[in-house]
Amino acid sequence: MPAMDVTPLLDPLNEQQREAVTLSPGPALVLAGAGSGKTRVLVHRIAWLIAVEGVSPLGIMAMTFTNKAAAEMRGRAESLLGMSVSGMWVGTFHGLAHRLLRAHWQDAGLPQTFQILDADDQYRLVRRVLRSLELDESRWPPRRVQGHINARKEEGLRADRVQTGKDPGDGQMAHIYATYEEACRRAGVVDFAELLLRSLELLRGNASLLEHYRGRFQHLLVDEFQDTNDLQYAWLRLLAGDRRQVFAVGDDDQSIYGWRGARIEHIQDFSKDFPDTRIIRLERNYRSTETILQAANHLIGHNEGRLGKELWTEGSTGDPLVIYEAFDDRDEARFVAERVRYWTEQGHGRSEIAVLYRSNAQSRVLEEAFVALGIPYRVYGGQRFFERAEIKDALAYLRLLANRDDDASFERVVNQPPRGVGERTMVNVRDYARRHGTSLWAAAQALVARGGLTTRAANALRGFLEGIDGMARTPAGSLKDRVEQVVAASGLKDHYAKEKGERGQARVENLDELVSAAQGFEYDPDEHGDMDELGAFLAHAALESGQAQGDAWEDCVQLMTLHSAKGLEFPLVFLCGMEEGLFPHQMSMAEPSRLEEERRLCYVGLTRAQRQVILTYAQQRRLHGADNANMPSRFIGELPAELVEEVRPRAMMQRPVYRTDRRDAEESESGMRIGARVRHRKFGEGVVVDYEGSGDHARVQVNFEQVGSKWLVLSYARLEPA
DNA sequence: ACAAATACTGTTTTT
DNA sequence: CAGTATTTGT
């Protein structure tokens, strides 16, 4: 690499960023606050290594958390350098692990055609295993079992090394785990955690291989380091070896994936595991107003055990944060929609606005409000493309084409669309497979061949087997042709077309979209050289869930969860549903560490905003069909009062009277209503959640912040409005 | 074996 | 409540 002008590399950087980018060899940890130019530092570091240090792209591995981040990193590095860096390994931990396993499938003890099991596939397989062991699903909830297995794998524990003893169920659980592993092995499938664990074991158990990769990847870069789990961290350490050329970028205040194994502690461990680590803090924020930063700093200050970081800016002060107390979730949604309309009337784009919420379920009411006002919006996340039932059906056919022994896929589509292969037949097939230790496919073949079935069942099953073989024999010109062929020949398209209502229509459209996806799929021989195009496409489908809709670039309001907002920025940000129980979420309130994670999530939300934050909460919210009354989120109280401005609902926004029943009459009589916040001299503040009786006998149920839920007789309790 | 009806259940975040 | 899983009826 010729010496080049380093001006474009260093000019756009501030002092700390430049220090990080130009660091001499050795382990480095960059603590990059929100909006401090984290991605920029990573990209420029890569460019610096290549252009100035003369490192070959082949010698660099960069690990990210999402596929999007990986693509962005590669793209930005290429445009900065003005050259292709295709030899560089950039990807998610899972993607890179997959690549490694593909290259060394034999050493890893996998079939060449091994497939990836996504969360849903895994869930199904767990259930199948439970059934085969004749275990009661109420005593062994499949989801818990699934979580348990994944947790063990993330600890690096195989079934045979799981500790048993303390709990009598432990032994049984270990047995389930072992049976599950065996089922995976037989089907030639690998779940997400297995990708990481298996590749870790591969490197650990194969000294020459490890030496090879250590030699090749002289430089490791990690994005979102605070989100690494134990397995990923072990992976990193192993690969780094003694060279310790690790450049990790992260922010302990933005660690929001603890629930799925991410360990914030790795940030602290890093300096111990890699002696002489240089730590650089990026605290200058280029995104938000000073007001927003102060609010965010103040909020996150309520967490303990932080590494400590204070964002600052030279930007303007900006407007205070706005808080709106809605009557209910629909009122909240309407308020948001109206504010959006107001914002766009000021000449701003809709795509400058993000509406963030804690859980996906909250999006629906918001969507309805946007539809009502005719405001285009786009929802991120939720059900993703490759997770839809019809898409998974089609993929199952494709997977069977690639690997006949994929039992999960076999089970999924053997009778989808219905072709006369019923439960009875499948019991036979499964039984045969278990007794002979073969795959379902082989068992079905054997049973059909030697007539262990009724004629009807045998014909139906033969129809399926021959259908698959027939498709396999038919040469397909391109991947797109193949997918198109499978969608049609499997009968899926006809089947879904017959489904009545809009649902069937949508499913057919999705199948068509799958064909387009296949057509648009970019087969990169550089990265997928060891797989055929179909295999690469299937891996892509499993590893990259795909956005819900790849809809055009229309100017849309962006709706998404707080989690999926990480890494993004918007001029205007709404944080909706700021209520105790919802955010912080019920399930995370008891444990301090989980509560802190919720607070970090709130911090992430606030720091997405460039100019304005609007927080909303509802006194009453409909959730899974029941009305709930919640206290405002404690996080609202943790914002500096002087930076916050409460807007009052307009008079006509007061409680709509849509119903005049007995309860309404009672309420108006006493002035008490559900959702009202009250204070009790002993119990403190709470929310009225239920009400019965009238006059002197009237009783209210109040959910108190401190002492929980209590029924009180109104005439004695001396409640006052809070 | 299939379709329709009923029961049930789960309800945070997702590579 | 809404989507799925199981049961029931044909």
PDB file of N, CA and C (backbone and C1' of nucleotides) in Angstrom, chain A residues 65 94 260 358 360 420 594 624, chain B residues 1-3 11-15:
ATOM      1  N   PHE A  65     -22.814  -6.593  15.784  1.00  0.00           N
ATOM      2  CA  PHE A  65     -23.945  -7.225  16.433  1.00  0.00           C
ATOM      3  C   PHE A  65     -25.075  -7.471  15.444  1.00  0.00           C
ATOM      4  N   HIS A  94     -22.351 -14.457  14.813  1.00  0.00           N
ATOM      5  CA  HIS A  94     -22.992 -15.663  14.292  1.00  0.00           C
ATOM      6  C   HIS A  94     -22.616 -15.908  12.840  1.00  0.00           C
ATOM      7  N   ARG A 260     -30.441 -11.608  27.028  1.00  0.00           N
ATOM      8  CA  ARG A 260     -30.118 -12.779  26.223  1.00  0.00           C
ATOM      9  C   ARG A 260     -28.635 -13.092  26.304  1.00  0.00           C
ATOM     10  N   ARG A 358     -41.608   0.340  24.259  1.00  0.00           N
ATOM     11  CA  ARG A 358     -40.911  -0.760  24.907  1.00  0.00           C
ATOM     12  C   ARG A 358     -41.185  -2.101  24.230  1.00  0.00           C
ATOM     13  N   ASN A 360     -43.391  -4.452  21.214  1.00  0.00           N
ATOM     14  CA  ASN A 360     -44.021  -4.403  19.902  1.00  0.00           C
ATOM     15  C   ASN A 360     -45.531  -4.250  19.942  1.00  0.00           C
ATOM     16  N   GLY A 420     -52.799 -35.671   2.758  1.00  0.00           N
ATOM     17  CA  GLY A 420     -53.219 -36.972   3.241  1.00  0.00           C
ATOM     18  C   GLY A 420     -52.224 -37.667   4.139  1.00  0.00           C
ATOM     19  N   ARG A 594     -31.681  -5.782  36.484  1.00  0.00           N
ATOM     20  CA  ARG A 594     -32.544  -5.710  35.313  1.00  0.00           C
ATOM     21  C   ARG A 594     -33.215  -4.345  35.220  1.00  0.00           C
ATOM     22  N   HIS A 624     -53.412  -6.907  26.440  1.00  0.00           N
ATOM     23  CA  HIS A 624     -53.959  -8.260  26.311  1.00  0.00           C
ATOM     24  C   HIS A 624     -55.414  -8.277  26.730  1.00  0.00           C
TER      25      HIS A 624
ATOM     26  P    DA B   1     -54.149 -40.596   8.216  1.00  0.00           P
ATOM     27  O5'  DA B   1     -55.448 -39.774   7.702  1.00  0.00           O
ATOM     28  C5'  DA B   1     -55.702 -39.832   6.321  1.00  0.00           C
ATOM     29  C4'  DA B   1     -56.275 -38.538   5.866  1.00  0.00           C
ATOM     30  C3'  DA B   1     -55.486 -37.281   6.229  1.00  0.00           C
ATOM     31  O3'  DA B   1     -55.676 -36.352   5.171  1.00  0.00           O
ATOM     32  C1'  DA B   1     -57.564 -37.228   7.339  1.00  0.00           C
ATOM     33  P    DC B   2     -55.163 -34.929   5.212  1.00  0.00           P
ATOM     34  O5'  DC B   2     -56.495 -34.127   5.554  1.00  0.00           O
ATOM     35  C5'  DC B   2     -57.592 -34.196   4.651  1.00  0.00           C
ATOM     36  C4'  DC B   2     -58.710 -33.337   5.176  1.00  0.00           C
ATOM     37  C3'  DC B   2     -58.299 -31.899   5.512  1.00  0.00           C
ATOM     38  O3'  DC B   2     -59.179 -31.034   4.824  1.00  0.00           O
ATOM     39  C1'  DC B   2     -59.448 -32.876   7.334  1.00  0.00           C
ATOM     40  P    DA B   3     -58.906 -29.521   4.787  1.00  0.00           P
ATOM     41  O5'  DA B   3     -60.175 -28.944   5.558  1.00  0.00           O
ATOM     42  C5'  DA B   3     -61.464 -29.507   5.340  1.00  0.00           C
ATOM     43  C4'  DA B   3     -62.393 -29.004   6.417  1.00  0.00           C
ATOM     44  C3'  DA B   3     -62.207 -27.530   6.777  1.00  0.00           C
ATOM     45  O3'  DA B   3     -63.481 -26.955   6.972  1.00  0.00           O
ATOM     46  C1'  DA B   3     -61.903 -28.851   8.706  1.00  0.00           C
ATOM     47  P    DT B  11     -44.683 -15.816  25.738  1.00  0.00           P
ATOM     48  O5'  DT B  11     -45.208 -14.539  25.112  1.00  0.00           O
ATOM     49  C5'  DT B  11     -46.342 -13.989  25.590  1.00  0.00           C
ATOM     50  C4'  DT B  11     -46.056 -12.552  25.914  1.00  0.00           C
ATOM     51  C3'  DT B  11     -45.566 -12.430  27.349  1.00  0.00           C
ATOM     52  O3'  DT B  11     -44.279 -11.872  27.519  1.00  0.00           O
ATOM     53  C1'  DT B  11     -47.664 -11.359  27.036  1.00  0.00           C
ATOM     54  P    DT B  12     -43.741 -10.963  27.382  1.00  0.00           P
ATOM     55  O5'  DT B  12     -42.508  -9.946  27.103  1.00  0.00           O
ATOM     56  C5'  DT B  12     -42.845  -8.587  27.311  1.00  0.00           C
ATOM     57  C4'  DT B  12     -42.262  -7.746  26.221  1.00  0.00           C
ATOM     58  C3'  DT B  12     -41.775  -8.440  24.965  1.00  0.00           C
ATOM     59  O3'  DT B  12     -41.759  -7.499  23.902  1.00  0.00           O
ATOM     60  C1'  DT B  12     -39.955  -7.878  26.372  1.00  0.00           C
ATOM     61  P    DT B  13     -41.396  -7.861  22.508  1.00  0.00           P
ATOM     62  O5'  DT B  13     -39.891  -7.455  22.601  1.00  0.00           O
ATOM     63  C5'  DT B  13     -39.420  -6.239  22.080  1.00  0.00           C
ATOM     64  C4'  DT B  13     -37.982  -6.119  22.467  1.00  0.00           C
ATOM     65  C3'  DT B  13     -37.060  -7.019  21.670  1.00  0.00           C
ATOM     66  O3'  DT B  13     -36.540  -6.256  20.600  1.00  0.00           O
ATOM     67  C1'  DT B  13     -36.493  -6.975  23.990  1.00  0.00           C
ATOM     68  P    DT B  14     -36.864  -6.703  19.197  1.00  0.00           P
ATOM     69  O5'  DT B  14     -35.621  -7.636  18.902  1.00  0.00           O
ATOM     70  C5'  DT B  14     -34.304  -7.153  19.001  1.00  0.00           C
ATOM     71  C4'  DT B  14     -33.365  -8.279  18.650  1.00  0.00           C
ATOM     72  C3'  DT B  14     -33.635  -8.934  17.296  1.00  0.00           C
ATOM     73  O3'  DT B  14     -32.391  -9.215  16.687  1.00  0.00           O
ATOM     74  C1'  DT B  14     -33.782 -10.562  18.994  1.00  0.00           C
ATOM     75  P    DT B  15     -32.360  -9.275  15.131  1.00  0.00           P
ATOM     76  O5'  DT B  15     -30.848  -9.723  14.929  1.00  0.00           O
ATOM     77  C5'  DT B  15     -29.795  -8.954  15.470  1.00  0.00           C
ATOM     78  C4'  DT B  15     -28.603  -9.853  15.700  1.00  0.00           C
ATOM     79  C3'  DT B  15     -28.216 -10.728  14.503  1.00  0.00           C
ATOM     80  O3'  DT B  15     -26.798 -10.694  14.340  1.00  0.00           O
ATOM     81  C1'  DT B  15     -28.595 -12.074  16.408  1.00  0.00           C
TER      82       DT B  15
END
